[in-house]
XYZ file of C-alpha atoms in Angstrom:
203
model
C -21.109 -40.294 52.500
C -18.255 -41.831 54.048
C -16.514 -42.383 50.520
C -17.213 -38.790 49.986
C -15.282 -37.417 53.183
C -12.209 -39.815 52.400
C -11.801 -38.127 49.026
C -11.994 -34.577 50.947
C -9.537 -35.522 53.057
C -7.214 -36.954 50.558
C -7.384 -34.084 48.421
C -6.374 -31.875 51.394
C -3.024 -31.763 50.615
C -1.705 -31.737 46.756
C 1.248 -34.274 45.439
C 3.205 -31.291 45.845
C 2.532 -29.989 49.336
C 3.015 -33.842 50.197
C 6.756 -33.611 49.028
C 7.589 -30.571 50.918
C 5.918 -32.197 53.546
C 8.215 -35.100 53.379
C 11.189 -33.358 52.524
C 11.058 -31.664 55.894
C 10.458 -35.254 57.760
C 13.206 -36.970 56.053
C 15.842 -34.219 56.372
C 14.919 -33.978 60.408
C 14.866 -37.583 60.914
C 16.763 -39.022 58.464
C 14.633 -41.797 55.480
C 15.050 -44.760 57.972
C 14.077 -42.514 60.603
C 10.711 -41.236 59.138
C 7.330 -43.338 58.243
C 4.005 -42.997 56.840
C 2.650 -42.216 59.996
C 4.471 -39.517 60.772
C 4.352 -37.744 57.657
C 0.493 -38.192 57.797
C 0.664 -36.216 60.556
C 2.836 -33.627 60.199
C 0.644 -33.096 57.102
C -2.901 -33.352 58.871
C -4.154 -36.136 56.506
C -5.127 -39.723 56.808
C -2.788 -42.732 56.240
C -5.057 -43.274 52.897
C -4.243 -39.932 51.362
C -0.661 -40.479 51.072
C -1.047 -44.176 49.706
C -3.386 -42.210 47.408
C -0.927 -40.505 45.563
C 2.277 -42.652 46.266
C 2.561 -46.120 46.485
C 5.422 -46.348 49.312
C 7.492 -44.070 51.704
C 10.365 -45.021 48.697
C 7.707 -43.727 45.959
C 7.410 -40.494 47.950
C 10.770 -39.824 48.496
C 11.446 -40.057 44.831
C 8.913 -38.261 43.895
C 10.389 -35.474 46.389
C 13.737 -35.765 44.880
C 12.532 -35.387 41.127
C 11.068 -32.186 42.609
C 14.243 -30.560 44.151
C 16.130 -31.903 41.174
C 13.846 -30.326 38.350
C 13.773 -27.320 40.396
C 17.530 -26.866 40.068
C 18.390 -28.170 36.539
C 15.392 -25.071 35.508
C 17.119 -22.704 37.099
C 20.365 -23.909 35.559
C 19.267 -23.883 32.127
C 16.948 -20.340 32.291
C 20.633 -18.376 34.281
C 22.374 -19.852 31.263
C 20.031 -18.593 28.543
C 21.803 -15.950 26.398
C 24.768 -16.466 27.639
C 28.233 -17.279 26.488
C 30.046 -20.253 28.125
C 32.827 -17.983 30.357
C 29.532 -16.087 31.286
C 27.561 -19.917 31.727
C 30.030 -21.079 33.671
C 29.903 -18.337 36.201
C 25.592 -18.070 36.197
C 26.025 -21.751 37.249
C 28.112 -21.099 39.913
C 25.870 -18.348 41.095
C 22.948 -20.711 40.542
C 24.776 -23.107 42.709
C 25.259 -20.431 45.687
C 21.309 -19.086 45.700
C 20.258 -22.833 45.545
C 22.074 -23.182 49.094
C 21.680 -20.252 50.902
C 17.765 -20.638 49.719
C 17.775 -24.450 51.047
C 15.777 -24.588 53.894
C 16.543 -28.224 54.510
C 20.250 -28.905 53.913
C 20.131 -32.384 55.218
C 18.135 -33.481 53.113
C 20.738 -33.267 50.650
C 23.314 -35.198 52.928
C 21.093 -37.454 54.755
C 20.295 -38.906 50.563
C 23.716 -38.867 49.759
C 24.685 -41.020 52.635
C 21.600 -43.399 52.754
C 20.755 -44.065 49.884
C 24.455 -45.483 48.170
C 24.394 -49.035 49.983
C 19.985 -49.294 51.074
C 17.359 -47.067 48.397
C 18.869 -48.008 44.809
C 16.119 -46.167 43.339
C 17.402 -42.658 44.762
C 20.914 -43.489 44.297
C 20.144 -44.369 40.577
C 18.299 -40.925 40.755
C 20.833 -38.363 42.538
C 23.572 -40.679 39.965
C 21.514 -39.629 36.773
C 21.222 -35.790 38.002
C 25.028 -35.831 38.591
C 25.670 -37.041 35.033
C 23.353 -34.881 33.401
C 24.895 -31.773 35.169
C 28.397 -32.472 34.226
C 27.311 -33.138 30.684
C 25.658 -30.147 30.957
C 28.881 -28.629 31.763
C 30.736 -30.378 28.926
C 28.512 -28.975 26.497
C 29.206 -25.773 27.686
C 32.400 -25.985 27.453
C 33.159 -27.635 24.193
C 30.713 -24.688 22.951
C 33.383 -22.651 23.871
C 36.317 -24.256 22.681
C 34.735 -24.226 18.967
C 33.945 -20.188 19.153
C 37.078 -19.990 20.117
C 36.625 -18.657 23.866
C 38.918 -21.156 25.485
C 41.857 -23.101 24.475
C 41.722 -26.343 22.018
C 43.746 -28.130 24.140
C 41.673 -28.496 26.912
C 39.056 -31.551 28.119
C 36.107 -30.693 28.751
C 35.320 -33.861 30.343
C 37.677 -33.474 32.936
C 36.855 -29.882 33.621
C 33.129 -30.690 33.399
C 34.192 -33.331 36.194
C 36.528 -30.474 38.139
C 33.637 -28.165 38.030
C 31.299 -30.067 39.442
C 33.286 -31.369 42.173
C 34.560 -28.109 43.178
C 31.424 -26.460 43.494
C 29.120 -28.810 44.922
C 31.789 -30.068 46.990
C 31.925 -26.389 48.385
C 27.855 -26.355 48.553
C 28.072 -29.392 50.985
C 30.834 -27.620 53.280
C 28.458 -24.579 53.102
C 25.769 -27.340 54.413
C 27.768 -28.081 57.700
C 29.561 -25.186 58.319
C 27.691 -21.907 57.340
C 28.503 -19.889 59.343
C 32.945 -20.051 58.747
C 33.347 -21.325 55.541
C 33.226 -19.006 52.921
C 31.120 -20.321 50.425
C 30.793 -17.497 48.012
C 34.464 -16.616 47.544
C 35.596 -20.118 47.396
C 33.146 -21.088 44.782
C 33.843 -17.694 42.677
C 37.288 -17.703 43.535
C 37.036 -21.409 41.792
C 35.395 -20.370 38.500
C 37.390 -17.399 37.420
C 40.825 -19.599 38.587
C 39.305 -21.868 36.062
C 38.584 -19.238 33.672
C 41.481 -17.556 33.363
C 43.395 -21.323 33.200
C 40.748 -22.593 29.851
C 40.305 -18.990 28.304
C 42.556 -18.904 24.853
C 45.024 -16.237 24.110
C 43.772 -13.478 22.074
């Protein structure tokens, strides 16, 4: 009987609900600043049903990462669908600016990117991957373009891919901590057709 009511209660909550669960612990109190404990309560479960489906706090906050970030490289990939690259470039961007003003937990974001560089190499290795896989994305994309012709032979997509992704996530984090004054959506389509109209070829 007793066996019985622990599996009830573990199965109270899914993986998933677990994650957003977390997500909202770690991005009010920081990774160091959040335990087991306390996500067990927030979520109304027992110690045991988090160890059921994670092995660690660490485990759980990958497993919460690998959520956000499979989230947002889907969304990437189904805007760009169809498209052609000037017209990938700027469903990214737009991508980019609905994934932040849709964020509910913006720290989470920052509190990674700051923690987990020198203490969770797992994450870092993680957020490091998702990075490299975006701005090949980009690179793709953009040598696409060069071969049809779209934008000029000379350029590298490398370094734009690099450019890109440094312009507008760098302008997603400012939206982050300032909201309400910076001006997120002209700065980051004021970026791509700058960059456009630089990489398109002569016709």
């Amino acid at each position: 009987m007793k066996q019985s009511s622990e599996t009830t209660r573990r199965g109270a909550k899914s993986r998933r609900e677990l994650t957003a669960i977390a997500i909202d612990c770690f991005s009010r109190f920081g990774f160091q600043g959040t335990s087991v404990d306390r996500i067990a309560r927030m979520a109304g479960v027992t110690k045991g049903a988090i160890y059921y489906h994670f092995r660690d706090k660490k485990a759980l906050l990958a497993a919460a990462v690998a959520d956000r970030v499979s989230e947002f490289e889907t969304r990437v990939e189904r805007a760009c669908s169809g498209a052609d690259p000037e017209e990938a470039l700027r469903r990214i961007g737009r991508v980019c600016i609905e994934h932040a003003r849709s964020n509910d937990h913006p720290r989470f974001i920052l509190t990674l990117m700051i923690e987990s560089l020198e203490t969770e190499r797992e994450i870092a290795a993680q957020l490091r991957a998702m990075m490299r896989r975006f701005r090949a994305f980009l690179r793709n994309l953009i040598e696409d373009g060069r071969r049809r012709g779209c934008f000029r032979e000379d350029v590298d997509p490398e370094t734009l891919a690099a450019d890109y992704t440094s312009s507008v996530l760098g302008a997603e984090i400012q939206f982050y901590q300032d909201p309400e004054r910076f001006p997120f959506d002209r700065t980051v389509n004021g970026y791509i057709e700058r960059l456009l109209t630089d990489i398109r070829a002569a016709v």
